[in-house]
Amino acid sequence: MAVQEKLYSEVPPTKLRNKEEKFKPAKTNKFWLTIASLFFFNMLQNRFYAFRYNGVENFRNRDENVPTIFFAPHSNWWDGIVLYNTTHRICHKEIRLMVEELNRFPLLRRAGAYSVNKKSAQSAMKALKYSVDLLGDLRNILCIFPQGIIRPPHFRPYVFQTGLAYIAENAVKKYGKINLIPLSLEYCFFRDNRPEIVVDFGKCIELTDSNIDRKEFTKFLEDKLTETSNEQFYNISHGKVDDYKILFKQHLKWYRRIEQRLKRIDLPEVSEK
């Protein structure tokens, strides 16, 4: 009998390991970014029928002269790859993503990931300070999963750790202004036999005042992500996805094409005797 895996833990992996791990910054170049872009896009195309996204104007209408942070819920293994493709293929920027398990997947550094060790506050602070510094390069978008751990899909309420507020506060002190944009990620079935990816961009939050209460600002960001996710849920549950833009959409499988043709056949009516 198979051993039942524990799907979710309240304790971050680096705390469970209780091992001091050296901080590792992102280490990208054009060659590895090209490889990563092709590889991660191919992964999505092999597993999903389509990639839909909505509200990208909230990103495009931002102040382009200041740093931008995306923040999103974290419910499964695909989230980082979806954010990579969102950042590179939709926003045309390089991603910078804090990854707790980077020591297990060191090649992700070449794609823009950097490590965080939550064994202690002092260890985690290295990643937070690095996050503030890398925002100075406007070719990057910092992507954060502020819940700090993987939660089940549709988990409510959103509860953030204060790391995002710390980054935002210190980034404003350093750069004068930043953009924060909530992203809601969903994986669902519509009419195909394969799931689809749905990404919604929430309204851009412009922060210019570094004199914030971190707990209050964290609650504010929680509410903004909740609004974005609730609006996305409404659209999906009511089938309002026709206006979503498409990053990719697969051709129908042969048996689905046959099904579509059969639906167009007018069967003769059977008269009752």
C-alpha positions in Angstrom: 0.0 0.0 0.0 1.4 3.4 -1.0 2.4 5.8 1.8 0.2 8.9 1.8 2.2 12.0 1.1 1.6 15.0 3.3 0.6 17.6 0.8 0.9 20.8 2.9 3.0 21.9 5.8 2.8 25.0 8.0 6.6 24.9 8.3 8.8 26.2 5.4 11.2 23.5 4.0 14.4 25.3 5.1 13.1 25.4 8.7 12.4 21.7 8.5 15.9 20.9 7.3 17.4 23.3 9.9 20.5 23.6 7.9 22.5 26.7 7.2 22.6 27.2 3.4 24.7 29.8 1.6 22.7 32.6 -0.1 22.8 32.3 -3.9 21.9 35.3 -6.1 20.4 35.0 -9.6 23.0 34.5 -12.3 21.6 35.0 -15.8 22.9 35.6 -19.3 21.4 35.7 -22.8 22.2 32.1 -23.6 20.6 30.6 -20.5 17.6 32.9 -20.7 17.0 31.7 -24.3 17.2 28.1 -23.2 14.9 28.7 -20.2 12.4 30.5 -22.2 12.1 27.7 -24.8 12.1 25.0 -22.1 9.5 26.5 -19.8 7.2 27.5 -22.6 7.4 23.9 -24.0 6.6 22.5 -20.6 3.3 24.5 -20.5 2.4 23.6 -24.1 2.9 19.9 -23.3 0.6 19.9 -20.2 -2.0 22.6 -20.9 -4.5 23.2 -23.7 -4.3 27.0 -23.5 -2.9 30.0 -21.6 -5.4 32.8 -21.1 -4.7 36.2 -19.5 -6.6 39.3 -18.7 -6.0 42.9 -17.4 -2.5 43.2 -18.9 -3.2 46.9 -19.4 -2.8 47.3 -15.7 0.8 46.4 -16.3 1.3 48.3 -19.5 -0.2 51.6 -18.2 2.1 51.6 -15.1 4.9 54.2 -14.6 7.7 52.5 -16.6 10.4 54.6 -14.9 10.1 52.9 -11.5 10.5 49.3 -10.3 7.6 46.8 -10.5 6.7 43.9 -8.2 4.2 41.1 -9.0 2.7 39.2 -6.1 0.6 36.1 -6.4 -0.8 33.1 -4.4 1.2 29.9 -4.4 -0.7 26.7 -4.7 1.3 24.3 -6.8 4.5 23.4 -8.6 3.5 25.2 -11.9 3.2 28.7 -10.4 6.8 29.7 -10.9 6.9 28.5 -14.5 3.6 30.3 -15.2 5.1 33.5 -13.7 8.3 33.0 -15.8 6.3 32.9 -19.0 4.0 35.7 -17.9 7.1 37.9 -17.2 9.1 37.0 -20.3 6.5 36.4 -23.0 3.7 38.8 -22.0 5.6 41.6 -20.2 8.9 41.2 -22.0 11.0 41.5 -18.9 13.4 39.3 -16.9 12.0 37.6 -13.9 13.6 37.6 -10.4 12.0 35.0 -8.2 12.7 34.1 -4.6 12.9 30.3 -4.4 13.3 28.5 -1.1 14.3 25.1 -2.6 17.0 26.6 -4.9 19.7 24.4 -3.5 17.9 21.4 -4.9 17.5 23.1 -8.4 20.6 25.3 -8.8 20.1 25.7 -12.5 17.1 27.9 -11.8 19.6 30.7 -10.9 20.3 30.9 -14.7 16.6 31.7 -15.2 16.5 34.5 -12.6 15.8 32.6 -9.4 17.7 33.4 -6.1 17.6 31.6 -2.8 16.0 32.3 0.5 16.7 30.4 3.8 14.0 30.8 6.4 15.9 28.9 9.0 16.3 32.2 10.9 15.3 35.9 10.4 18.9 36.8 9.8 19.2 34.2 7.0 16.0 35.4 5.4 17.0 39.0 5.6 19.8 38.4 3.0 17.2 37.6 0.4 15.0 40.5 1.3 17.9 43.0 1.1 18.9 41.5 -2.2 15.3 41.8 -3.5 15.4 45.6 -2.8 18.8 45.9 -4.7 17.8 44.1 -7.8 14.7 46.3 -8.3 17.1 49.0 -9.4 17.4 47.2 -12.7 14.2 48.1 -14.6 14.8 45.2 -17.0 13.7 43.0 -14.1 10.3 42.3 -12.5 10.4 40.9 -9.0 7.8 38.1 -8.4 6.9 37.3 -4.9 4.7 34.6 -3.3 3.9 36.5 -0.1 2.1 33.7 1.7 5.6 32.2 2.3 4.4 28.6 1.9 2.4 26.6 -0.6 -1.3 26.7 0.2 -4.2 24.6 -1.2 -6.0 26.0 -4.3 -8.5 28.6 -3.4 -7.3 28.8 0.2 -8.8 31.8 2.0 -8.2 34.1 3.6 -4.9 35.2 2.1 -2.4 35.7 4.9 0.9 37.2 3.9 4.2 37.3 5.7 5.6 40.8 6.1 8.5 40.3 3.7 6.7 41.9 0.8 5.9 45.0 2.9 9.6 45.2 4.0 10.7 45.1 0.3 8.2 47.7 -0.7 9.0 50.0 2.1 12.8 49.9 1.5 12.4 50.1 -2.2 10.5 53.3 -1.9 13.2 54.7 0.3 15.8 53.8 -2.3 14.0 54.6 -5.6 11.2 57.0 -4.5 8.3 55.0 -6.0 7.4 51.5 -6.9 4.5 49.6 -8.6 2.9 46.6 -7.0 0.6 44.4 -9.2 -1.4 41.5 -7.8 -1.7 38.4 -10.1 -4.2 35.7 -9.7 -3.3 32.3 -11.1 -5.8 29.6 -11.9 -5.7 26.1 -13.5 -9.1 24.8 -14.7 -10.9 22.8 -17.3 -13.3 24.4 -19.8 -14.5 22.4 -22.8 -11.3 20.5 -23.6 -10.0 17.4 -22.0 -6.8 19.3 -20.9 -6.6 22.0 -18.3 -6.0 25.7 -19.1 -4.0 28.3 -17.4 -5.7 31.6 -16.5 -3.8 34.7 -15.3 -5.4 37.9 -14.2 -3.5 41.1 -13.7 -5.0 43.2 -10.9 -4.9 47.0 -10.7 -1.5 48.6 -10.2 -0.7 49.9 -6.7 1.7 52.9 -6.7 3.6 53.3 -3.5 5.4 56.6 -2.9 5.4 56.9 0.9 7.9 54.8 2.8 6.4 55.7 6.1 4.1 52.7 6.3 2.9 50.4 9.0 4.0 47.0 7.7 1.2 45.1 9.2 -1.5 47.5 7.9 0.1 47.6 4.5 0.4 43.8 4.4 -3.4 43.6 5.1 -4.0 46.1 2.3 -2.1 43.9 -0.1 -3.9 40.8 1.0 -7.2 42.6 0.3 -6.1 43.7 -3.2 -5.0 40.1 -4.1 -8.3 38.8 -2.8 -10.2 41.3 -5.0 -8.3 40.2 -8.1 -8.8 36.5 -7.3 -12.5 37.0 -6.6 -13.0 38.8 -9.9 -11.2 36.0 -11.7 -13.3 33.4 -10.0 -16.5 35.2 -11.0 -15.3 35.4 -14.7 -14.4 31.7 -14.7 -17.5 30.5 -12.9 -19.7 32.5 -15.3 -17.8 31.5 -18.4 -16.7 35.1 -19.1 -13.4 34.2 -20.7 -14.0 35.1 -24.4 -12.3 38.5 -23.9 -9.2 37.0 -22.4 -6.1 37.2 -24.5 -4.4 34.0 -25.6 -0.7 33.3 -25.1 -1.1 29.9 -26.7 -3.9 27.5 -27.6 -3.4 23.9 -28.8 -4.8 22.3 -31.9 -7.6 19.9 -31.1 -6.7 16.2 -30.8 -8.0 14.0 -33.6 -10.7 12.6 -31.5 -11.9 16.0 -30.5 -12.0 17.1 -34.2 -14.2 14.1 -34.9 -16.4 15.1 -32.0 -16.7 18.6 -33.4 -17.7 17.3 -36.8 -20.3 14.9 -35.3 -21.9 17.8 -33.5 -22.5 19.5 -36.9 -24.3 16.5 -38.4 -28.1 16.9 -38.4 -29.5 13.6 -37.4 -32.9 12.7 -39.0 -35.8 12.9 -36.7 -37.3 9.5 -35.6 -41.1 9.5 -36.1 -43.2 7.9 -33.5 -45.5 5.0 -34.6 
